[in-house]
Short mmCIF file of C-alpha atoms in Angstrom, two decimals:
data_model
loop_
_atom_site.label_atom_id
_atom_site.label_comp_id
_atom_site.label_asym_id
_atom_site.label_seq_id
_atom_site.Cartn_x
_atom_site.Cartn_y
_atom_site.Cartn_z
CA UNK A 287 26.01 9.19 -0.93
CA UNK A 288 24.72 12.25 -2.82
CA UNK A 289 22.68 13.86 0.00
CA UNK A 290 25.29 16.44 1.04
CA UNK A 291 26.15 17.30 -2.56
CA UNK A 292 22.54 18.17 -3.37
CA UNK A 293 21.71 19.62 0.05
CA UNK A 294 19.25 16.96 1.19
CA UNK A 295 18.51 16.15 4.83
CA UNK A 296 17.64 12.61 3.76
CA UNK A 297 17.28 10.58 0.59
CA UNK A 298 14.22 11.89 -1.25
CA UNK A 299 13.56 8.73 -3.24
CA UNK A 300 13.46 5.41 -1.43
CA UNK A 301 11.52 2.24 -2.19
CA UNK A 302 10.48 1.79 1.44
CA UNK A 303 6.92 2.89 2.35
CA UNK A 304 7.17 6.25 4.11
CA UNK A 305 3.87 7.68 5.40
CA UNK A 306 5.56 11.05 5.94
CA UNK A 307 6.30 11.39 2.22
CA UNK A 308 2.91 10.75 0.65
CA UNK A 309 2.24 12.83 -2.42
CA UNK A 310 -1.49 13.53 -2.27
CA UNK A 311 -2.36 13.23 -5.91
CA UNK A 312 -5.97 12.67 -6.90
CA UNK A 313 -5.73 8.88 -6.86
CA UNK A 314 -4.05 8.64 -3.45
CA UNK A 315 -6.39 11.22 -1.94
CA UNK A 316 -9.44 9.28 -3.13
CA UNK A 317 -8.04 5.92 -2.00
CA UNK A 318 -7.30 7.28 1.46
CA UNK A 319 -10.74 8.89 1.65
CA UNK A 320 -12.32 5.49 1.02
CA UNK A 321 -10.11 3.95 3.73
CA UNK A 322 -11.18 6.66 6.18
CA UNK A 323 -14.81 6.27 5.17
CA UNK A 324 -14.69 2.54 5.86
CA UNK A 325 -13.09 3.02 9.27
CA UNK A 326 -15.27 5.97 10.31
CA UNK A 327 -18.51 4.30 9.30
CA UNK A 328 -17.48 0.89 10.63
CA UNK A 329 -18.14 -0.70 7.26
CA UNK A 330 -17.98 -4.46 7.04
CA UNK A 331 -15.31 -4.66 4.34
CA UNK A 332 -13.06 -2.04 2.79
CA UNK A 333 -11.13 -3.17 -0.30
CA UNK A 334 -8.21 -1.23 -1.82
CA UNK A 335 -6.50 -2.60 -4.91
CA UNK A 336 -3.69 -1.30 -7.11
CA UNK A 337 -0.62 -2.33 -9.04
CA UNK A 338 2.77 -3.15 -7.53
CA UNK A 339 4.51 -0.02 -6.25
CA UNK A 340 1.48 2.28 -6.54
CA UNK A 341 1.50 3.19 -2.83
CA UNK A 342 -1.07 0.93 -1.17
CA UNK A 343 1.15 -0.02 1.76
CA UNK A 344 2.22 3.61 2.25
CA UNK A 345 -1.44 4.61 2.58
CA UNK A 346 -1.96 1.83 5.12
CA UNK A 347 1.00 3.07 7.17
CA UNK A 348 -0.47 6.57 7.13
CA UNK A 349 -3.83 5.20 8.26
CA UNK A 350 -2.20 3.33 11.14
CA UNK A 351 -0.60 6.56 12.34
CA UNK A 352 -4.00 8.25 12.39
CA UNK A 353 -6.04 5.55 14.11
CA UNK A 354 -7.76 6.48 17.35
CA UNK A 355 -6.25 5.12 20.60
CA UNK A 356 -9.46 3.17 21.20
CA UNK A 357 -8.80 0.98 18.13
CA UNK A 358 -7.31 -2.50 18.45
CA UNK A 359 -5.56 -3.23 15.17
CA UNK A 360 -4.37 -6.50 13.67
CA UNK A 361 -2.19 -6.63 10.54
CA UNK A 362 -1.49 -9.65 8.34
CA UNK A 363 1.02 -9.24 5.50
CA UNK A 364 1.44 -12.83 4.38
CA UNK A 365 -0.85 -15.38 2.73
CA UNK A 366 -2.42 -17.88 5.13
CA UNK A 367 -4.26 -20.68 3.35
CA UNK A 368 -7.37 -22.41 4.64
CA UNK A 369 -9.63 -21.38 7.47
CA UNK A 370 -7.59 -22.89 10.32
CA UNK A 371 -4.32 -21.20 9.32
CA UNK A 372 -6.14 -17.93 8.62
CA UNK A 373 -7.73 -17.97 12.05
CA UNK A 374 -4.34 -18.60 13.64
CA UNK A 375 -2.82 -15.60 11.87
CA UNK A 376 -5.76 -13.39 12.83
CA UNK A 377 -5.36 -14.27 16.51
CA UNK A 378 -1.60 -13.80 16.24
CA UNK A 379 -2.09 -10.34 14.71
CA UNK A 380 -4.20 -9.39 17.75
CA UNK A 381 -1.54 -10.81 20.11
CA UNK A 382 -3.83 -13.63 21.20
CA UNK A 383 -2.93 -17.32 21.75
CA UNK A 384 -3.22 -19.19 18.47
CA UNK A 385 -2.82 -22.85 19.44
CA UNK A 386 -5.64 -25.38 19.36
CA UNK A 387 -8.18 -26.83 16.96
CA UNK A 388 -10.54 -24.75 14.87
CA UNK A 389 -13.50 -24.62 17.31
CA UNK A 390 -11.15 -23.50 20.09
CA UNK A 391 -9.64 -20.78 17.92
CA UNK A 392 -13.02 -19.54 16.74
CA UNK A 393 -14.34 -19.29 20.29
CA UNK A 394 -11.17 -17.48 21.36
CA UNK A 395 -11.55 -14.91 18.57
CA UNK A 396 -15.23 -14.45 19.32
CA UNK A 397 -14.58 -13.86 23.01
CA UNK A 398 -11.73 -11.45 22.18
CA UNK A 399 -13.95 -9.39 19.87
CA UNK A 400 -16.74 -9.25 22.46
CA UNK A 401 -14.24 -8.04 25.07
CA UNK A 402 -13.16 -5.27 22.73
CA UNK A 403 -16.76 -4.28 22.14
CA UNK A 404 -17.75 -4.23 25.80
CA UNK A 405 -14.58 -2.27 26.56
CA UNK A 406 -15.66 0.35 23.98
CA UNK A 407 -12.78 -0.53 21.68
CA UNK A 408 -13.02 -1.15 17.95
CA UNK A 409 -11.28 -4.11 16.33
CA UNK A 410 -9.85 -3.60 12.84
CA UNK A 411 -8.12 -6.35 10.88
CA UNK A 412 -5.96 -5.34 7.90
CA UNK A 413 -4.86 -7.98 5.40
CA UNK A 414 -2.20 -6.79 2.95
CA UNK A 415 -1.22 -8.72 -0.21
CA UNK A 416 -4.67 -10.32 -0.09
CA UNK A 417 -4.50 -11.33 -3.77
CA UNK A 418 -2.61 -14.41 -2.55
CA UNK A 419 -5.48 -15.62 -0.37
CA UNK A 420 -7.45 -18.54 -1.74
CA UNK A 421 -11.20 -18.59 -2.31
CA UNK A 422 -11.71 -20.58 0.89
CA UNK A 423 -9.79 -18.06 2.99
CA UNK A 424 -11.72 -15.12 1.55
CA UNK A 425 -15.05 -16.86 2.07
CA UNK A 426 -14.04 -17.60 5.64
CA UNK A 427 -13.37 -13.90 6.21
CA UNK A 428 -16.96 -13.27 5.22
CA UNK A 429 -18.10 -15.84 7.75
CA UNK A 430 -16.02 -14.18 10.47
CA UNK A 431 -17.68 -10.86 9.66
CA UNK A 432 -20.91 -12.43 10.91
CA UNK A 433 -19.61 -12.14 14.48
CA UNK A 434 -21.78 -9.28 15.67
CA UNK A 435 -23.00 -7.77 18.93
CA UNK A 436 -26.68 -6.98 18.58
CA UNK A 437 -26.81 -4.71 15.51
CA UNK A 438 -23.18 -3.68 15.75
CA UNK A 439 -20.38 -4.87 13.45
CA UNK A 440 -17.57 -5.61 15.89
CA UNK A 441 -14.88 -6.60 13.38
CA UNK A 442 -13.99 -4.25 10.54
CA UNK A 443 -11.86 -5.75 7.76
CA UNK A 444 -9.58 -3.84 5.38
CA UNK A 445 -8.46 -5.97 2.45
CA UNK A 446 -5.60 -4.68 0.29
CA UNK A 447 -4.09 -6.32 -2.74
CA UNK A 448 -2.89 -6.21 -6.32
CA UNK A 449 -5.29 -6.10 -9.31
CA UNK A 450 -5.65 -9.89 -9.21
CA UNK A 451 -7.68 -9.38 -6.03
CA UNK A 452 -10.36 -7.57 -8.05
CA UNK A 453 -10.56 -10.52 -10.42
CA UNK A 454 -10.74 -12.91 -7.49
CA UNK A 455 -13.63 -11.04 -5.90
CA UNK A 456 -15.59 -11.26 -9.15
CA UNK A 457 -15.63 -15.05 -8.83
CA UNK A 458 -19.26 -16.27 -8.48
CA UNK A 459 -18.23 -18.20 -5.35
CA UNK A 460 -17.49 -14.88 -3.64
CA UNK A 461 -20.75 -13.17 -4.58
CA UNK A 462 -21.80 -12.88 -0.94
CA UNK A 463 -18.38 -11.52 -0.02
CA UNK A 464 -18.68 -8.82 -2.69
CA UNK A 465 -22.05 -7.81 -1.25
CA UNK A 466 -20.37 -7.07 2.09
CA UNK A 467 -17.93 -4.56 0.57
CA UNK A 468 -19.04 -1.12 1.73
CA UNK A 469 -16.03 0.87 0.55
CA UNK A 470 -13.58 0.13 -2.24
CA UNK A 471 -11.15 1.88 -4.59
CA UNK A 472 -8.66 0.88 -7.28
CA UNK A 473 -5.46 2.91 -6.96
CA UNK A 474 -4.01 3.80 -10.36
CA UNK A 475 -0.56 5.19 -11.28
CA UNK A 476 0.14 8.92 -11.35
CA UNK A 477 -0.75 10.80 -14.51
CA UNK A 478 2.13 12.22 -16.58
CA UNK A 479 1.34 15.73 -15.33
CA UNK A 480 1.44 14.55 -11.72
CA UNK A 481 4.86 12.92 -12.00
CA UNK A 482 6.71 16.27 -12.19
CA UNK A 483 4.79 17.50 -9.13
CA UNK A 484 5.54 14.24 -7.32
CA UNK A 485 9.28 14.57 -7.99
CA UNK A 486 9.31 18.23 -6.90
CA UNK A 487 7.38 17.34 -3.74
CA UNK A 488 9.85 14.63 -2.73
CA UNK A 489 12.83 16.88 -3.41
CA UNK A 490 11.33 19.68 -1.30
CA UNK A 491 10.38 17.37 1.57
CA UNK A 492 13.95 16.05 1.64
CA UNK A 493 15.24 19.55 2.29
CA UNK A 494 16.12 21.10 -1.06
CA UNK A 495 14.72 24.50 -2.07
CA UNK A 496 15.77 24.46 -5.71
CA UNK A 497 14.78 22.76 -8.96
CA UNK A 498 16.54 19.41 -9.13
CA UNK A 499 14.93 17.76 -12.20
CA UNK A 500 14.10 19.55 -15.43
CA UNK A 501 10.61 19.19 -16.92
CA UNK A 502 12.15 17.14 -19.74
CA UNK A 503 13.70 14.77 -17.18
CA UNK A 504 10.38 14.45 -15.36
CA UNK A 505 8.56 13.72 -18.62
CA UNK A 506 10.99 10.93 -19.50
CA UNK A 507 10.69 9.46 -16.01
CA UNK A 508 6.90 9.57 -16.33
CA UNK A 509 7.05 7.73 -19.64
CA UNK A 510 9.46 5.03 -18.49
CA UNK A 511 7.82 4.46 -15.11
CA UNK A 512 4.22 4.45 -16.29
CA UNK A 513 3.49 6.70 -13.31
CA UNK A 514 4.24 4.01 -10.71
CA UNK A 515 5.70 5.79 -7.63
CA UNK A 516 8.13 3.03 -6.70
CA UNK A 517 9.59 2.96 -10.20
CA UNK A 518 9.75 6.76 -10.25
CA UNK A 519 11.74 6.61 -7.01
CA UNK A 520 14.20 4.08 -8.42
CA UNK A 521 14.79 6.11 -11.57
CA UNK A 522 15.14 9.41 -9.68
CA UNK A 523 17.48 7.91 -7.11
CA UNK A 524 19.70 6.43 -9.81
CA UNK A 525 19.66 9.70 -11.77
CA UNK A 526 20.89 11.57 -8.70
CA UNK A 527 23.71 9.05 -8.32
CA UNK A 528 24.67 9.60 -11.98
CA UNK A 529 24.48 13.37 -11.52
CA UNK A 530 26.62 13.26 -8.38
CA UNK A 531 29.21 11.02 -10.05
CA UNK A 532 29.53 13.47 -12.94
CA UNK A 533 29.39 16.69 -10.88
CA UNK A 534 26.07 17.77 -12.39
CA UNK A 535 23.78 19.98 -10.30
CA UNK A 536 20.50 19.63 -12.23
CA UNK A 537 19.19 16.33 -13.59
CA UNK A 538 18.40 16.75 -17.28
CA UNK A 539 16.50 14.60 -19.72
CA UNK A 540 19.81 13.37 -21.13
CA UNK A 541 20.86 11.96 -17.76
CA UNK A 542 17.49 10.26 -17.36
CA UNK A 543 17.79 8.73 -20.82
CA UNK A 544 21.17 7.35 -19.81
CA UNK A 545 19.69 5.86 -16.64
CA UNK A 546 16.83 4.28 -18.59
CA UNK A 547 19.16 2.84 -21.22
CA UNK A 548 21.36 1.27 -18.54
CA UNK A 549 18.35 -0.08 -16.63
CA UNK A 550 16.97 -1.67 -19.79
CA UNK A 551 20.30 -3.27 -20.61
CA UNK A 552 21.53 -4.38 -17.20
CA UNK A 553 18.58 -4.34 -14.77
CA UNK A 554 15.49 -6.50 -14.29
CA UNK A 555 13.40 -3.42 -13.43
CA UNK A 556 10.32 -3.45 -15.70
CA UNK A 557 10.10 -0.18 -17.62
CA UNK A 558 7.86 1.23 -20.30
CA UNK A 559 9.97 1.52 -23.42
CA UNK A 560 10.64 5.20 -24.16
CA UNK A 561 10.31 6.40 -27.71
CA UNK A 562 13.95 7.48 -27.85
CA UNK A 563 17.09 6.64 -25.91
CA UNK A 564 20.22 8.74 -26.30
CA UNK A 565 23.36 8.53 -24.27
CA UNK A 566 24.42 11.79 -22.67
CA UNK A 567 28.02 10.79 -22.06
#
């Protein structure tokens, strides 16, 4: 809609995870380093947590692009409950048959993992949105991590979820699970100073070579979004629509205040309440 007006090759601010548009702030760099560490060192469990919209899935997509060809990867993005359903989803994620009773499924997974190991392939299972797993499912993951070949861990698990996952893993029933975590990180929102750099990075990557948002606009977006990248994207995208509709070339703090005021009145988007809202029209 506004891409040609502002000289973009593509929309700079979308809510879809895009591994090609990662802003490597301190938090995201550290989180990805812990992911890489877990994969490189074949750690038993890697756990990444963070709030909604902070970029966890985007980091996962980037990791998937970088995985070695000798890695067999399974990805689960829903919330299987109980050990039988969990085992079915694990086999499905590895493109294996998933019918049968529990002993049959367990033997099938075990044989699959041994085949990967003897074929010099590594098996990595990623579970996204893991905060929705029950205690039984998480404990069963720990049991599955006991499938070893001699001294080698032949199934590496990456568990990703919202902050509730951290609380869940502190449950005394999961004490043994927590002891298996070799690499973990809690991804936090961008700092106010990083938000302006994040916005400038996205604008540049989308093809523009000029300043698109004033520092005042970036500061107001930082305040309203709380530094959450997804919310930043929504506010910036809407601000560009407002700017385009009014023939404005540079997004000012007044335009952003207008966007925030309208979002607070008409939208269900959760925002931090700015200290001042003034209409620019």
